[in-house]
């Protein structure tokens, strides 16, 4: 619905705010060479021949894709802004072709109450370069209030850490997990590593001090055990799940049998880096949870991308400063930046025929929209938000630390050449990035969800 009669008039006279001309567009009918017209933040024509516009982007030679929805980032604000902040995080997102992010609750304070969420929404307004939503952390402390909390406007849903990673948010016992899952209806996102087993095996890395043992400590059994436990508890509670950053062949085989109610995310890091090589080359920069594993697991993740077990690609953008990462392992924190490089790294995989462009589009836009019930986003179609990314599939670029927007100032891909690059990002009909330069001011707003009342705060 266009918001006022002025815009209705402009629509009648085929006068758009923005026209994207001559690109190869990912339409609902497949890739088509066509012109896209955007008016009042929405797509109003997919075949806009003869339209006028205030602003025109000539997209000849480019592919026009739905803006990427990254449903797993840690932007560290409030409380940990020496690592990352919301402005820099969303700027990196937009530079990388991302138009929507969901941010994680392990900030300081944690996001576990309505006030915490509102605080984040207020903080983000005026700082966010892209649209956003925030996860509510699920724990022993707020389990009984989650049914209410998950329905707050701007809430992406509930996130549970079964294994401790970074920050104090943890729900490890079946009894607590069951209480969390019994309160609420929305799909719940989970970090599945078995805390008891991680505790038991921590001595391995305390003794060796060798980052190559990171996937030995946090082994495939730790991941599988947690995933099996949470799927079984969710089944008993009649609840849908989203298993974040699945990293093992064993979990993929198990999850493939539970697709009716369980959706699956993988990360570019797990699809690109391989143990032990990445630990030898990058040291603790390659340290993350769940860990980057060996070629056997990586091959299974790729297979799951291609056969449809995987629903979503997320970045798990989780910066720590280089000084923090330089601490001796295992005191070094786990996590690496990735929001700005997600699309470029995956386009490079498309160029290397690891997956098709259509599959990548599904994993980065339609997939997240379907999994989380996002309103008006996730596809280029009439009446949808005009969130787009224009990419050149043959541009060669070298990813460097210097080009990263993140506060910590680094990327694990420093020095890597990729083929395929985001050239422009459009957020609700406004071009916010062109040729690696930001345009205008941050205008991101809270995402709306199909089953959640609308946000009443001023946007
Ligand atoms: O490696 C990780 N780092 N995994 C997580 O789940 C959390 C993240 C962080 O916040 O640093």
Short mmCIF file of C-alpha atoms and ligand atoms in Angstrom, two decimals:
data_model
loop_
_atom_site.label_atom_id
_atom_site.label_comp_id
_atom_site.label_asym_id
_atom_site.label_seq_id
_atom_site.Cartn_x
_atom_site.Cartn_y
_atom_site.Cartn_z
CA UNK A 1 0.00 0.00 0.00
CA UNK A 2 1.45 3.36 -0.99
CA UNK A 3 1.20 5.80 1.87
CA UNK A 4 -0.33 8.92 0.37
CA UNK A 5 -2.27 10.23 -2.61
CA UNK A 6 0.82 11.96 -4.03
CA UNK A 7 2.44 8.59 -4.41
CA UNK A 8 -0.76 7.13 -5.88
CA UNK A 9 -0.57 9.90 -8.49
CA UNK A 10 3.07 9.18 -9.21
CA UNK A 11 2.25 5.50 -9.59
CA UNK A 12 -0.50 6.31 -12.10
CA UNK A 13 1.92 8.48 -14.08
CA UNK A 14 4.73 5.88 -13.93
CA UNK A 15 6.99 8.22 -12.01
CA UNK A 16 9.23 6.33 -9.58
CA UNK A 17 11.60 7.49 -6.86
CA UNK A 18 14.24 5.11 -8.16
CA UNK A 19 14.56 3.15 -11.38
CA UNK A 20 17.08 0.34 -11.80
CA UNK A 21 17.58 -0.04 -15.52
CA UNK A 22 18.88 -2.85 -17.65
CA UNK A 23 20.07 -5.27 -14.97
CA UNK A 24 19.66 -9.03 -14.86
CA UNK A 25 17.00 -9.15 -12.18
CA UNK A 26 16.16 -12.05 -9.86
CA UNK A 27 12.39 -11.86 -10.43
CA UNK A 28 9.88 -14.36 -9.02
CA UNK A 29 9.88 -15.77 -12.55
CA UNK A 30 13.64 -16.35 -12.61
CA UNK A 31 16.49 -14.18 -13.91
CA UNK A 32 15.19 -11.60 -16.41
CA UNK A 33 16.72 -8.55 -18.05
CA UNK A 34 14.26 -5.89 -16.91
CA UNK A 35 13.82 -2.47 -15.25
CA UNK A 36 12.67 -2.25 -11.62
CA UNK A 37 10.75 0.78 -10.33
CA UNK A 38 10.74 1.72 -6.63
CA UNK A 39 8.30 4.16 -5.08
CA UNK A 40 7.68 5.00 -1.42
CA UNK A 41 10.12 2.30 -0.34
CA UNK A 42 8.43 -0.48 -2.28
CA UNK A 43 8.83 -2.25 -5.58
CA UNK A 44 6.01 -0.97 -7.79
CA UNK A 45 6.96 -2.40 -11.18
CA UNK A 46 9.19 -5.25 -12.27
CA UNK A 47 8.79 -4.36 -15.95
CA UNK A 48 9.16 -0.61 -15.80
CA UNK A 49 9.82 0.21 -19.47
CA UNK A 50 8.93 3.84 -20.17
CA UNK A 51 8.97 4.89 -16.51
CA UNK A 52 10.49 8.17 -15.29
CA UNK A 53 12.30 8.47 -11.98
CA UNK A 54 13.97 11.01 -9.70
CA UNK A 55 17.00 8.74 -9.56
CA UNK A 56 18.24 6.12 -12.01
CA UNK A 57 20.81 3.37 -11.53
CA UNK A 58 22.15 1.94 -14.78
CA UNK A 59 22.61 -1.74 -14.05
CA UNK A 60 23.74 -3.07 -17.42
CA UNK A 61 26.15 -5.93 -16.80
CA UNK A 62 25.00 -6.26 -13.18
CA UNK A 63 22.75 -8.76 -11.42
CA UNK A 64 19.99 -7.26 -9.28
CA UNK A 65 19.32 -9.49 -6.27
CA UNK A 66 17.16 -9.22 -3.16
CA UNK A 67 19.08 -7.45 -0.37
CA UNK A 68 20.81 -9.99 1.85
CA UNK A 69 19.17 -10.77 5.21
CA UNK A 70 21.85 -11.76 7.73
CA UNK A 71 20.09 -13.32 10.71
CA UNK A 72 23.16 -13.77 12.90
CA UNK A 73 25.41 -10.84 13.85
CA UNK A 74 26.98 -9.64 17.12
CA UNK A 75 27.24 -5.84 16.98
CA UNK A 76 28.29 -5.57 20.65
CA UNK A 77 26.30 -2.47 21.54
CA UNK A 78 25.63 -1.75 24.35
CA UNK A 79 28.64 -2.50 26.48
CA UNK A 80 31.35 -3.91 24.25
CA UNK A 81 31.82 -1.10 21.77
CA UNK A 82 35.59 -1.38 21.82
CA UNK A 83 35.01 -4.52 19.69
CA UNK A 84 32.20 -3.29 17.44
CA UNK A 85 29.29 -0.86 17.46
CA UNK A 86 25.92 -0.70 15.78
CA UNK A 87 26.79 2.08 13.33
CA UNK A 88 30.01 0.43 12.13
CA UNK A 89 28.42 -3.01 12.07
CA UNK A 90 25.49 -1.92 9.92
CA UNK A 91 27.81 0.16 7.71
CA UNK A 92 29.85 -2.98 7.05
CA UNK A 93 26.61 -4.82 6.34
CA UNK A 94 25.50 -2.31 3.71
CA UNK A 95 28.98 -2.18 2.14
CA UNK A 96 28.62 -5.94 1.80
CA UNK A 97 25.16 -5.89 0.20
CA UNK A 98 23.15 -6.68 3.33
CA UNK A 99 19.89 -4.79 3.93
CA UNK A 100 18.62 -6.49 7.12
CA UNK A 101 20.39 -7.88 10.17
CA UNK A 102 19.26 -9.74 13.30
CA UNK A 103 21.49 -8.94 16.26
CA UNK A 104 22.43 -11.34 19.07
CA UNK A 105 21.66 -10.89 22.77
CA UNK A 106 25.13 -11.49 24.33
CA UNK A 107 25.81 -7.78 24.73
CA UNK A 108 26.42 -6.08 28.08
CA UNK A 109 23.87 -5.94 29.57
CA UNK A 110 22.44 -9.07 28.00
CA UNK A 111 19.18 -8.66 26.07
CA UNK A 112 16.86 -10.57 28.40
CA UNK A 113 14.10 -8.09 29.35
CA UNK A 114 11.69 -5.82 27.51
CA UNK A 115 13.70 -2.80 28.68
CA UNK A 116 16.90 -4.28 27.24
CA UNK A 117 15.19 -4.73 23.87
CA UNK A 118 13.67 -1.27 23.88
CA UNK A 119 17.07 0.15 24.78
CA UNK A 120 18.56 -1.56 21.72
CA UNK A 121 15.76 -0.31 19.45
CA UNK A 122 16.29 3.24 20.65
CA UNK A 123 20.07 2.91 20.31
CA UNK A 124 19.71 1.57 16.75
CA UNK A 125 17.36 4.26 15.48
CA UNK A 126 19.48 6.87 13.71
CA UNK A 127 22.58 4.64 13.79
CA UNK A 128 21.48 1.69 11.70
CA UNK A 129 22.40 1.79 8.02
CA UNK A 130 20.21 -1.23 7.37
CA UNK A 131 16.99 -2.61 8.83
CA UNK A 132 17.28 -4.61 12.02
CA UNK A 133 15.72 -6.82 14.67
CA UNK A 134 17.10 -8.07 17.98
CA UNK A 135 17.04 -11.51 19.56
CA UNK A 136 15.90 -11.91 23.14
CA UNK A 137 18.20 -14.21 25.11
CA UNK A 138 16.44 -17.19 26.71
CA UNK A 139 17.67 -18.29 30.14
CA UNK A 140 16.65 -19.68 33.50
CA UNK A 141 16.02 -16.10 34.65
CA UNK A 142 13.38 -15.14 32.08
CA UNK A 143 12.00 -18.51 30.88
CA UNK A 144 8.47 -17.87 32.17
CA UNK A 145 8.26 -14.45 30.51
CA UNK A 146 9.45 -15.48 27.05
CA UNK A 147 5.99 -15.93 25.50
CA UNK A 148 5.40 -12.25 26.11
CA UNK A 149 8.93 -11.09 25.35
CA UNK A 150 9.15 -12.83 21.97
CA UNK A 151 6.14 -10.84 20.76
CA UNK A 152 7.67 -7.45 21.43
CA UNK A 153 7.98 -5.38 18.27
CA UNK A 154 11.53 -5.50 16.90
CA UNK A 155 12.19 -8.89 18.48
CA UNK A 156 13.64 -11.46 16.06
CA UNK A 157 12.73 -14.31 18.41
CA UNK A 158 14.45 -16.14 21.25
CA UNK A 159 18.12 -17.18 21.13
CA UNK A 160 19.52 -19.84 23.43
CA UNK A 161 23.19 -20.68 24.04
CA UNK A 162 23.40 -24.34 25.15
CA UNK A 163 27.21 -24.13 25.26
CA UNK A 164 29.09 -21.16 26.62
CA UNK A 165 30.87 -19.18 23.99
CA UNK A 166 31.21 -15.48 24.73
CA UNK A 167 29.26 -13.65 27.45
CA UNK A 168 27.17 -15.01 30.31
CA UNK A 169 24.11 -16.24 28.48
CA UNK A 170 23.71 -19.96 29.01
CA UNK A 171 20.90 -22.51 29.29
CA UNK A 172 22.46 -25.93 29.57
CA UNK A 173 20.16 -28.26 31.54
CA UNK A 174 17.23 -30.08 29.91
CA UNK A 175 14.90 -28.80 32.61
CA UNK A 176 15.73 -25.15 31.86
CA UNK A 177 15.61 -25.71 28.09
CA UNK A 178 12.23 -27.33 28.45
CA UNK A 179 10.88 -24.38 30.46
CA UNK A 180 12.20 -22.00 27.82
CA UNK A 181 10.64 -23.99 24.98
CA UNK A 182 7.30 -24.29 26.73
CA UNK A 183 6.90 -20.53 26.88
CA UNK A 184 6.27 -19.13 23.43
CA UNK A 185 5.37 -20.09 19.90
CA UNK A 186 7.89 -18.60 17.55
CA UNK A 187 10.80 -20.52 16.05
CA UNK A 188 13.63 -20.54 18.58
CA UNK A 189 17.26 -20.09 17.49
CA UNK A 190 19.85 -22.22 19.23
CA UNK A 191 23.64 -22.45 19.57
CA UNK A 192 23.99 -26.19 20.05
CA UNK A 193 27.16 -27.32 21.84
CA UNK A 194 26.90 -29.53 24.91
CA UNK A 195 28.18 -27.54 27.89
CA UNK A 196 28.82 -30.54 30.16
CA UNK A 197 31.02 -32.16 27.51
CA UNK A 198 32.81 -28.87 26.82
CA UNK A 199 33.60 -28.54 30.54
CA UNK A 200 34.84 -32.12 30.69
CA UNK A 201 37.15 -31.66 27.71
CA UNK A 202 38.48 -28.14 28.41
CA UNK A 203 41.59 -29.77 29.99
CA UNK A 204 42.69 -30.85 26.49
CA UNK A 205 43.33 -27.27 25.41
CA UNK A 206 44.48 -26.07 28.83
CA UNK A 207 47.24 -28.68 28.50
CA UNK A 208 48.18 -28.12 24.86
CA UNK A 209 47.64 -24.37 24.47
CA UNK A 210 47.42 -25.14 20.74
CA UNK A 211 44.61 -23.55 18.73
CA UNK A 212 44.68 -26.54 16.35
CA UNK A 213 43.04 -28.42 19.21
CA UNK A 214 40.02 -26.09 19.20
CA UNK A 215 37.92 -28.55 17.13
CA UNK A 216 39.30 -31.42 19.24
CA UNK A 217 38.05 -29.81 22.46
CA UNK A 218 34.69 -28.69 21.02
CA UNK A 219 34.34 -31.90 19.02
CA UNK A 220 31.61 -33.22 16.75
CA UNK A 221 30.05 -35.20 19.61
CA UNK A 222 29.61 -31.97 21.63
CA UNK A 223 27.71 -30.50 18.68
CA UNK A 224 25.66 -33.58 17.84
CA UNK A 225 24.72 -34.30 21.45
CA UNK A 226 23.37 -30.78 21.98
CA UNK A 227 21.53 -30.76 18.66
CA UNK A 228 19.88 -34.11 19.40
CA UNK A 229 18.88 -32.98 22.91
CA UNK A 230 17.32 -29.72 21.81
CA UNK A 231 15.47 -31.30 18.87
CA UNK A 232 14.00 -33.91 21.18
CA UNK A 233 12.96 -31.32 23.81
CA UNK A 234 11.45 -29.12 21.09
CA UNK A 235 9.50 -32.09 19.78
CA UNK A 236 8.10 -32.78 23.22
CA UNK A 237 7.11 -29.12 23.55
CA UNK A 238 5.67 -28.85 20.02
CA UNK A 239 8.05 -26.03 19.19
CA UNK A 240 9.91 -25.14 15.98
CA UNK A 241 13.68 -24.65 16.05
CA UNK A 242 16.39 -22.94 14.05
CA UNK A 243 19.81 -24.53 14.59
CA UNK A 244 22.49 -21.89 14.10
CA UNK A 245 25.92 -22.42 12.48
CA UNK A 246 25.74 -26.19 12.00
CA UNK A 247 29.32 -27.38 11.60
CA UNK A 248 29.38 -31.19 11.40
CA UNK A 249 28.48 -33.99 8.99
CA UNK A 250 26.86 -35.87 11.90
CA UNK A 251 24.42 -33.04 12.69
CA UNK A 252 23.50 -32.58 9.04
CA UNK A 253 22.59 -36.27 8.71
CA UNK A 254 20.47 -36.01 11.86
CA UNK A 255 18.83 -32.69 10.95
CA UNK A 256 17.92 -33.90 7.45
CA UNK A 257 15.44 -36.20 9.22
CA UNK A 258 13.80 -33.38 11.17
CA UNK A 259 13.22 -30.77 8.51
CA UNK A 260 9.48 -30.48 9.08
CA UNK A 261 10.04 -28.44 12.24
CA UNK A 262 13.74 -27.63 12.29
CA UNK A 263 15.55 -25.18 10.05
CA UNK A 264 19.29 -25.00 9.56
CA UNK A 265 21.92 -22.28 9.17
CA UNK A 266 25.50 -22.56 7.90
CA UNK A 267 28.24 -19.94 7.78
CA UNK A 268 30.64 -18.91 5.00
CA UNK A 269 33.54 -19.48 7.45
CA UNK A 270 32.67 -23.17 7.82
CA UNK A 271 32.25 -23.48 4.04
CA UNK A 272 35.52 -21.68 3.23
CA UNK A 273 38.11 -22.39 5.93
CA UNK A 274 39.37 -25.86 6.72
CA UNK A 275 41.24 -27.39 9.67
CA UNK A 276 44.12 -27.74 10.28
CA UNK A 277 45.29 -25.34 7.52
CA UNK A 278 43.30 -22.34 8.75
CA UNK A 279 44.68 -22.63 12.30
CA UNK A 280 48.25 -22.90 10.98
CA UNK A 281 47.77 -19.83 8.79
CA UNK A 282 45.50 -17.66 10.96
CA UNK A 283 46.16 -18.89 14.50
CA UNK A 284 43.49 -17.68 16.94
CA UNK A 285 41.94 -15.46 14.25
CA UNK A 286 40.36 -18.69 13.00
CA UNK A 287 39.06 -19.54 16.48
CA UNK A 288 35.28 -19.49 16.69
CA UNK A 289 32.43 -21.53 18.15
CA UNK A 290 31.43 -23.98 16.91
CA UNK A 291 34.90 -24.48 15.45
CA UNK A 292 36.03 -24.59 11.87
CA UNK A 293 36.50 -28.32 11.20
CA UNK A 294 38.21 -30.58 8.68
CA UNK A 295 37.49 -31.34 5.01
CA UNK A 296 35.14 -34.24 5.81
CA UNK A 297 32.75 -31.96 7.70
CA UNK A 298 33.10 -29.17 5.18
CA UNK A 299 32.15 -31.49 2.30
CA UNK A 300 29.01 -32.53 4.22
CA UNK A 301 28.03 -28.88 4.77
CA UNK A 302 28.34 -28.21 1.03
CA UNK A 303 26.25 -31.26 0.28
CA UNK A 304 23.61 -29.99 2.71
CA UNK A 305 23.67 -26.58 1.00
CA UNK A 306 22.99 -28.23 -2.34
CA UNK A 307 20.41 -30.81 -1.23
CA UNK A 308 18.25 -28.30 0.67
CA UNK A 309 18.96 -29.36 4.26
CA UNK A 310 20.28 -25.83 4.79
CA UNK A 311 17.76 -22.98 4.87
CA UNK A 312 19.84 -19.93 5.70
CA UNK A 313 23.36 -18.50 5.42
CA UNK A 314 24.39 -16.22 8.28
CA UNK A 315 27.66 -14.44 8.97
CA UNK A 316 27.93 -14.87 12.76
CA UNK A 317 29.84 -11.58 12.60
CA UNK A 318 31.54 -11.66 16.03
CA UNK A 319 34.47 -9.26 16.25
CA UNK A 320 37.05 -9.15 19.02
CA UNK A 321 40.03 -6.80 18.90
CA UNK A 322 43.34 -8.03 17.53
CA UNK A 323 44.85 -7.49 20.99
CA UNK A 324 42.20 -9.77 22.52
CA UNK A 325 42.74 -12.36 19.79
CA UNK A 326 46.50 -12.23 20.45
CA UNK A 327 46.07 -13.65 23.97
CA UNK A 328 47.51 -17.16 24.29
CA UNK A 329 45.00 -19.85 23.34
CA UNK A 330 42.62 -20.81 24.98
CA UNK A 331 42.38 -17.42 26.77
CA UNK A 332 41.84 -15.84 23.34
CA UNK A 333 38.13 -15.17 22.65
CA UNK A 334 36.21 -17.05 19.95
CA UNK A 335 34.65 -15.23 17.02
CA UNK A 336 35.54 -13.42 13.83
CA UNK A 337 34.05 -10.59 11.75
CA UNK A 338 32.08 -11.55 8.64
CA UNK A 339 29.07 -9.36 7.89
CA UNK A 340 30.83 -7.30 5.21
CA UNK A 341 32.34 -10.30 3.43
CA UNK A 342 29.42 -12.78 3.51
CA UNK A 343 28.08 -12.00 0.06
CA UNK A 344 31.44 -11.49 -1.71
CA UNK A 345 32.83 -14.74 -0.32
CA UNK A 346 29.70 -16.63 -1.37
CA UNK A 347 29.67 -15.03 -4.85
CA UNK A 348 33.21 -16.29 -5.18
CA UNK A 349 31.92 -19.78 -4.37
CA UNK A 350 29.23 -19.29 -7.07
CA UNK A 351 32.01 -18.42 -9.51
CA UNK A 352 33.79 -21.61 -8.51
CA UNK A 353 30.56 -23.56 -9.16
CA UNK A 354 30.17 -24.65 -5.53
CA UNK A 355 26.52 -23.50 -5.64
CA UNK A 356 24.25 -21.76 -8.11
CA UNK A 357 23.36 -18.07 -7.94
CA UNK A 358 19.70 -19.05 -7.48
CA UNK A 359 20.58 -21.20 -4.48
CA UNK A 360 22.64 -18.39 -2.96
CA UNK A 361 19.71 -15.99 -3.39
CA UNK A 362 17.38 -18.44 -1.64
CA UNK A 363 19.79 -18.89 1.28
CA UNK A 364 20.33 -15.16 1.80
CA UNK A 365 16.86 -13.69 1.28
CA UNK A 366 13.85 -15.96 0.70
CA UNK A 367 15.25 -18.51 3.20
CA UNK A 368 15.59 -16.12 6.17
CA UNK A 369 12.24 -14.48 5.34
CA UNK A 370 10.50 -17.89 5.37
CA UNK A 371 12.26 -19.18 8.49
CA UNK A 372 11.58 -16.10 10.61
CA UNK A 373 8.29 -14.90 9.08
CA UNK A 374 9.62 -11.50 8.02
CA UNK A 375 7.03 -9.14 6.58
CA UNK A 376 7.52 -7.69 3.05
CA UNK A 377 11.13 -8.74 2.60
CA UNK A 378 13.14 -11.55 1.05
CA UNK A 379 12.13 -11.36 -2.60
CA UNK A 380 11.96 -8.91 -5.44
CA UNK A 381 8.23 -8.75 -6.07
CA UNK A 382 5.50 -6.13 -6.35
CA UNK A 383 4.57 -4.58 -3.02
CA UNK A 384 7.69 -5.87 -1.27
CA UNK A 385 10.25 -3.58 0.34
CA UNK A 386 12.66 -2.31 -2.32
CA UNK A 387 15.71 -3.87 -0.64
CA UNK A 388 18.20 -4.77 -3.34
CA UNK A 389 21.83 -5.47 -3.95
CA UNK A 390 23.43 -4.99 -7.35
CA UNK A 391 26.39 -7.29 -7.89
CA UNK A 392 28.99 -7.68 -10.60
CA UNK A 393 29.67 -11.39 -10.91
CA UNK A 394 32.98 -10.84 -12.69
CA UNK A 395 34.57 -8.02 -10.65
CA UNK A 396 37.78 -9.21 -9.00
CA UNK A 397 38.62 -7.68 -5.64
CA UNK A 398 41.04 -8.35 -2.86
CA UNK A 399 39.50 -8.35 0.61
CA UNK A 400 41.69 -6.36 3.02
CA UNK A 401 41.68 -5.38 6.68
CA UNK A 402 41.85 -1.73 5.58
CA UNK A 403 38.54 -1.93 3.74
CA UNK A 404 36.67 -3.33 6.76
CA UNK A 405 34.20 -1.08 8.56
CA UNK A 406 34.25 -3.09 11.80
CA UNK A 407 35.70 -1.35 14.88
CA UNK A 408 38.19 -4.17 15.47
CA UNK A 409 39.62 -3.50 12.00
CA UNK A 410 40.24 -6.95 10.61
CA UNK A 411 38.89 -9.84 8.59
CA UNK A 412 39.99 -13.47 8.44
CA UNK A 413 39.88 -13.12 4.63
CA UNK A 414 42.59 -10.39 4.53
CA UNK A 415 44.50 -10.78 1.24
CA UNK A 416 42.01 -13.16 -0.39
CA UNK A 417 41.03 -12.43 -3.98
CA UNK A 418 37.37 -12.99 -4.79
CA UNK A 419 35.43 -12.84 -8.03
CA UNK A 420 31.99 -11.24 -7.60
CA UNK A 421 31.37 -8.04 -5.66
CA UNK A 422 28.45 -5.93 -4.41
CA UNK A 423 28.36 -2.69 -6.42
CA UNK A 424 25.32 -0.95 -4.90
CA UNK A 425 22.91 -1.50 -2.01
CA UNK A 426 19.36 -0.14 -2.01
CA UNK A 427 17.39 0.04 1.24
CA UNK A 428 13.64 0.55 0.85
CA UNK A 429 14.09 2.34 -2.46
CA UNK A 430 17.04 4.52 -1.48
CA UNK A 431 20.58 3.85 -2.70
CA UNK A 432 22.68 3.68 0.48
CA UNK A 433 25.94 2.30 -1.00
CA UNK A 434 27.52 2.74 -4.41
CA UNK A 435 31.01 1.63 -5.45
CA UNK A 436 32.10 0.98 -1.86
CA UNK A 437 30.95 4.45 -0.68
CA UNK A 438 28.12 5.11 1.76
CA UNK A 439 25.39 7.54 0.68
CA UNK A 440 23.20 9.75 2.92
CA UNK A 441 22.44 9.08 6.57
CA UNK A 442 21.51 5.90 8.45
CA UNK A 443 17.81 5.22 7.87
CA UNK A 444 17.43 1.63 9.04
CA UNK A 445 14.31 0.70 10.96
CA UNK A 446 12.94 -2.26 12.86
CA UNK A 447 11.83 -5.24 10.81
CA UNK A 448 8.21 -6.35 11.05
CA UNK A 449 7.22 -9.95 11.57
CA UNK A 450 4.11 -11.76 10.43
CA UNK A 451 3.00 -12.86 13.89
CA UNK A 452 4.16 -9.87 15.93
CA UNK A 453 2.28 -6.63 16.61
CA UNK A 454 3.71 -3.57 14.89
CA UNK A 455 6.26 -1.33 16.48
CA UNK A 456 4.80 1.82 18.01
CA UNK A 457 8.05 3.71 18.70
CA UNK A 458 8.85 6.56 16.32
CA UNK A 459 11.01 5.45 13.35
O1 LIG B 1 32.72 -17.80 18.10
C1 LIG B 1 31.71 -17.28 18.57
N1 LIG B 1 31.71 -16.02 19.02
N2 LIG B 1 30.58 -18.01 18.67
C2 LIG B 1 29.52 -17.55 19.34
O2 LIG B 1 28.53 -18.23 19.39
C3 LIG B 1 29.55 -16.24 20.03
C4 LIG B 1 30.50 -15.36 19.36
C5 LIG B 1 30.78 -14.07 20.12
O3 LIG B 1 29.83 -13.43 20.56
O4 LIG B 1 31.94 -13.68 20.16
#
